XYZ file of C-alpha atoms in Angstrom:
337
model
C 6.708 52.105 -5.011
C 5.963 49.736 -2.197
C 4.745 50.272 1.454
C 7.844 50.413 3.832
C 7.519 46.745 5.334
C 6.505 45.013 2.497
C 8.788 42.816 0.604
C 8.531 40.351 -2.633
C 8.366 36.700 -1.665
C 8.700 33.981 -3.872
C 5.263 32.010 -3.975
C 6.906 28.861 -3.730
C 8.436 29.509 -0.243
C 4.644 30.222 1.348
C 2.278 27.604 3.019
C -1.452 27.826 3.383
C -2.469 29.105 6.669
C -5.287 28.280 8.690
C -8.504 30.339 7.446
C -11.835 31.133 9.427
C -13.574 30.108 6.164
C -15.154 26.640 6.549
C -15.828 25.702 3.077
C -12.472 27.110 1.704
C -11.384 29.543 -0.871
C -14.020 30.948 -3.581
C -12.974 30.453 -6.876
C -15.228 32.732 -8.450
C -13.697 35.306 -6.440
C -10.145 34.061 -7.168
C -11.030 34.574 -10.966
C -12.013 38.245 -10.517
C -8.880 39.327 -8.802
C -6.786 37.546 -11.508
C -8.353 39.727 -13.844
C -7.487 42.786 -12.055
C -4.783 45.217 -13.542
C -2.396 45.872 -11.689
C -0.411 44.403 -8.869
C -2.305 42.505 -6.371
C -2.208 44.240 -2.345
C -0.073 42.580 -0.219
C -0.749 39.472 1.779
C 0.079 38.849 5.192
C 2.653 35.790 6.311
C 3.554 34.647 9.606
C 7.078 34.703 9.193
C 7.797 31.914 11.806
C 6.642 29.268 9.520
C 5.641 30.999 6.149
C 2.071 30.585 6.471
C -0.791 32.796 4.811
C -2.830 34.890 7.597
C -4.722 36.681 5.269
C -4.528 36.700 1.230
C -5.343 33.464 0.294
C -7.446 34.887 -2.505
C -5.095 37.044 -3.908
C -2.267 34.117 -3.746
C -4.201 31.781 -5.700
C -4.752 34.904 -8.042
C -1.342 35.162 -8.583
C -0.518 32.103 -9.573
C -3.213 32.054 -12.164
C -1.559 35.209 -13.731
C 1.788 33.050 -13.844
C 3.601 35.400 -11.177
C 6.834 33.870 -8.944
C 6.117 36.289 -6.543
C 3.966 38.261 -4.437
C 4.029 40.969 -1.719
C 4.155 40.378 1.379
C 3.782 41.590 5.213
C 5.002 39.822 7.915
C 3.413 39.058 11.423
C 5.036 37.893 14.414
C 2.956 35.686 16.764
C 1.294 32.788 18.082
C -0.735 30.770 16.356
C -3.698 32.189 18.256
C -2.953 35.791 17.494
C -2.665 34.874 13.950
C -5.698 33.508 13.807
C -7.267 36.376 15.641
C -5.732 38.705 13.062
C -6.724 36.407 10.293
C -10.602 37.210 11.251
C -10.095 40.496 11.735
C -8.377 41.052 8.393
C -11.274 39.173 6.414
C -13.862 41.503 8.322
C -12.386 44.742 7.287
C -11.909 43.956 4.033
C -12.032 41.738 0.723
C -14.921 38.747 0.420
C -17.052 38.814 3.986
C -17.148 36.099 6.018
C -20.613 34.117 6.274
C -22.561 34.321 9.344
C -21.791 30.757 10.506
C -18.043 31.103 9.835
C -18.149 34.557 12.004
C -19.678 32.548 14.811
C -17.435 29.770 14.640
C -14.385 32.376 15.027
C -15.894 33.968 18.118
C -16.207 30.734 19.501
C -12.053 29.969 18.890
C -11.125 33.647 19.834
C -13.396 33.073 23.345
C -11.312 30.060 23.762
C -8.010 31.563 22.833
C -8.557 34.808 24.373
C -11.430 34.568 27.265
C -9.692 37.852 28.667
C -11.088 39.958 25.788
C -14.553 41.436 26.430
C -17.739 40.926 24.036
C -17.723 44.094 22.717
C -13.895 43.542 21.826
C -14.757 40.095 20.159
C -17.769 41.422 18.379
C -15.625 44.033 17.006
C -12.849 41.497 15.595
C -15.691 38.830 14.658
C -18.319 41.369 13.049
C -20.694 39.833 15.283
C -23.290 41.631 17.795
C -21.918 41.931 21.422
C -25.229 40.002 22.514
C -24.387 37.331 20.069
C -20.684 37.238 21.248
C -21.860 37.180 25.084
C -24.434 34.161 24.170
C -21.578 32.143 22.128
C -19.427 32.762 25.505
C -22.440 31.356 27.872
C -22.451 28.340 25.925
C -18.879 27.644 26.104
C -18.378 27.896 29.607
C -17.833 24.314 30.397
C -14.445 24.773 27.846
C -13.666 28.348 28.272
C -11.771 29.384 31.782
C -13.638 32.062 33.561
C -11.692 34.987 34.453
C -12.292 37.969 37.085
C -11.698 40.632 34.240
C -11.484 41.196 30.858
C -9.795 43.335 28.387
C -12.406 46.056 26.701
C -11.506 47.577 23.038
C -9.430 50.476 24.455
C -7.264 48.294 26.230
C -8.107 48.491 29.767
C -8.452 45.864 32.086
C -11.698 45.796 33.680
C -13.292 43.289 36.646
C -16.328 41.502 35.577
C -17.565 42.504 39.554
C -16.555 44.682 42.214
C -16.928 42.038 44.580
C -14.109 39.836 42.933
C -11.891 42.785 42.620
C -12.398 43.792 46.541
C -11.515 39.818 47.451
C -8.483 39.973 45.280
C -7.415 43.521 46.802
C -7.919 41.689 50.153
C -5.717 38.716 49.319
C -3.128 40.943 47.817
C -3.047 43.196 51.186
C -2.811 39.738 53.164
C 0.069 38.580 50.994
C 1.893 42.245 50.487
C 0.878 44.299 53.721
C 3.281 47.134 52.792
C 1.525 47.489 49.062
C 0.378 50.845 48.533
C -2.754 51.372 47.441
C -2.174 52.405 43.748
C -0.336 48.991 43.645
C -3.305 47.194 45.011
C -5.613 48.639 42.910
C -3.456 47.751 39.818
C -3.079 44.463 40.623
C -6.808 43.913 41.540
C -8.485 45.601 38.673
C -10.145 48.486 40.712
C -9.859 51.862 41.778
C -7.611 53.102 44.545
C -10.786 54.678 46.273
C -12.196 51.232 46.665
C -8.536 49.343 47.774
C -8.758 51.984 50.665
C -12.268 51.148 51.367
C -11.245 47.225 51.396
C -8.414 48.198 54.241
C -10.540 50.034 55.853
C -13.253 46.958 56.001
C -10.427 44.607 56.814
C -9.257 46.741 59.719
C -12.726 46.810 61.038
C -12.840 43.463 61.392
C -15.491 43.064 58.513
C -15.209 41.526 55.249
C -13.709 43.089 52.073
C -17.035 43.615 50.283
C -20.613 44.326 51.701
C -22.610 40.962 52.174
C -25.564 40.849 49.680
C -28.363 38.415 50.068
C -28.873 37.885 46.242
C -25.266 37.276 45.766
C -22.239 35.502 46.893
C -19.013 37.254 48.159
C -16.591 34.597 47.207
C -16.867 31.332 45.012
C -16.495 28.610 47.745
C -18.091 24.853 47.610
C -21.483 24.635 48.526
C -22.404 24.065 52.022
C -24.411 20.878 53.278
C -27.824 21.495 54.624
C -27.199 21.965 58.456
C -30.130 23.411 61.093
C -30.001 26.848 61.151
C -28.810 28.715 64.641
C -28.645 31.999 65.789
C -25.563 34.048 65.176
C -25.310 35.463 68.685
C -25.749 31.775 69.768
C -23.022 30.500 67.582
C -20.447 33.282 68.873
C -21.012 32.596 72.292
C -20.633 28.659 72.279
C -17.257 29.197 69.764
C -14.787 30.403 70.993
C -13.118 33.597 68.797
C -9.202 32.676 68.967
C -9.827 28.715 69.710
C -9.387 26.714 72.501
C -12.609 25.444 74.349
C -16.047 27.152 74.947
C -16.140 29.909 76.994
C -18.189 29.391 80.557
C -19.605 31.946 82.223
C -20.331 32.287 86.693
C -18.715 28.483 86.887
C -21.340 27.012 84.003
C -19.327 24.955 81.539
C -21.316 25.597 78.184
C -22.259 22.513 76.092
C -20.039 21.393 73.116
C -21.208 23.236 70.195
C -21.835 21.094 66.770
C -19.519 20.725 64.520
C -21.782 22.557 61.919
C -22.222 25.153 63.849
C -18.541 25.526 64.574
C -17.663 25.595 60.489
C -20.342 27.853 60.129
C -18.635 30.102 61.681
C -15.194 29.317 60.161
C -16.806 29.782 56.826
C -17.602 33.602 57.841
C -14.077 34.565 58.988
C -12.252 36.552 56.336
C -8.646 35.666 57.863
C -9.481 32.253 56.744
C -10.967 32.983 53.374
C -8.694 35.273 52.290
C -5.580 32.954 52.018
C -4.947 29.622 49.669
C -4.040 27.659 52.693
C -7.599 28.595 54.423
C -9.434 28.247 51.808
C -7.553 24.786 51.691
C -8.379 23.889 55.322
C -11.815 24.923 54.949
C -12.359 22.373 51.956
C -11.219 19.769 54.117
C -13.423 20.608 57.083
C -15.872 20.566 54.706
C -15.700 17.511 53.129
C -15.376 15.807 56.753
C -18.742 17.677 57.469
C -20.286 16.632 54.318
C -19.459 12.743 54.377
C -22.423 10.201 55.048
C -20.265 7.455 57.002
C -23.120 5.191 57.329
C -23.384 4.845 53.522
C -19.734 5.390 53.103
C -19.256 1.923 55.374
C -21.493 -0.233 53.338
C -19.780 0.847 49.891
C -16.586 -0.661 51.315
C -16.292 -4.272 50.190
C -15.226 -6.603 52.386
C -11.780 -7.313 51.102
C -10.748 -3.454 51.330
C -12.523 -3.207 54.913
C -8.884 -4.010 56.665
C -7.104 -1.476 54.204
C -9.835 1.067 54.233
C -9.962 1.122 58.126
C -6.357 1.153 58.484
C -6.199 4.625 56.179
C -8.953 5.865 58.353
C -6.920 5.603 61.579
C -4.253 6.941 60.064
C -6.364 9.954 58.977
C -7.710 9.926 62.254
C -4.193 10.243 63.930
C -3.152 13.131 61.546
C -6.487 15.089 62.490
C -5.739 14.631 66.282
C -1.963 15.371 66.246
C -3.108 18.610 64.166
C -5.422 19.620 66.835
C -2.698 18.432 69.431
C -0.290 21.338 67.724
C -2.784 23.805 67.615
C -3.520 23.354 71.459
C 0.381 23.713 72.111
C 0.230 27.016 70.345
C -2.219 28.543 71.502
C -0.911 27.380 74.935
C 2.097 28.943 74.279
C 0.369 31.998 72.970
C -1.635 32.684 76.147
C 1.556 32.185 78.490
C 3.525 34.953 76.563
C 0.561 37.225 76.903
C 0.544 36.714 80.601
C 4.089 36.845 81.129
């Protein structure tokens, strides 16, 4: 009596699938299976293309025995999901995979399922979690790095509470009416942490405590600027735009671009939005450009073209600054009236 979901399929209708075994089927193992007295266990086949996911040794043994059909259990899923299932199946039964094949399989699973935790991939590939972590570190150039991973229990956990906090702040900025539970679910943090993020934002603090040994938000590297005291920067750079404040009729000197950029990069209201981060990147690129060296890099026949572009870009920045001035003046007039 067959197990429900398993049906006989003509062997001629089946195709070999992608196996995690680098050296192909083991002929001695095929011969041993062919000598078994009784039906062979069902093989696993992807329904969409009739390719064998698990059971090539049994399929070859059935051919040796002269069978025209073989019991099949069908699988529904993508090519990547089929390969993951094939590795899992070869770990739990049949001829064990070699150590090299397990490591190669783990590397491929990391690439196709980067959201899986090291322990989950270790369980699927038959390796240790430390070995999987080592393979993942060597794959960082080609594997996307995510902010969370799915564990063996199926739960999503953030790799860093700091990243989860900044993600929660982004969700709050995009949807101010979202509940704490909804924010926590999207950001992969607890409701209590989401509540603390909201409290910190309302107090004008960054979503995560700033530590000297960690970076709260990934950002492009800053060029080396002379250090300045935070109090001096805040005094010279106005909080809401406009020109530097003056006290007792004394006009303060214009702050250096480095000092202004330093203040802007610390402002959560800019860093929490994609448009704000884009603006900061543009400002950083302008600040870090070495114009004297760039002038020498322009060949004579391109001088007029590059100069024309530079003037157009400068005019665009000037127009942008004028729009900001007009907006600030309008806001100030409305506040007075």
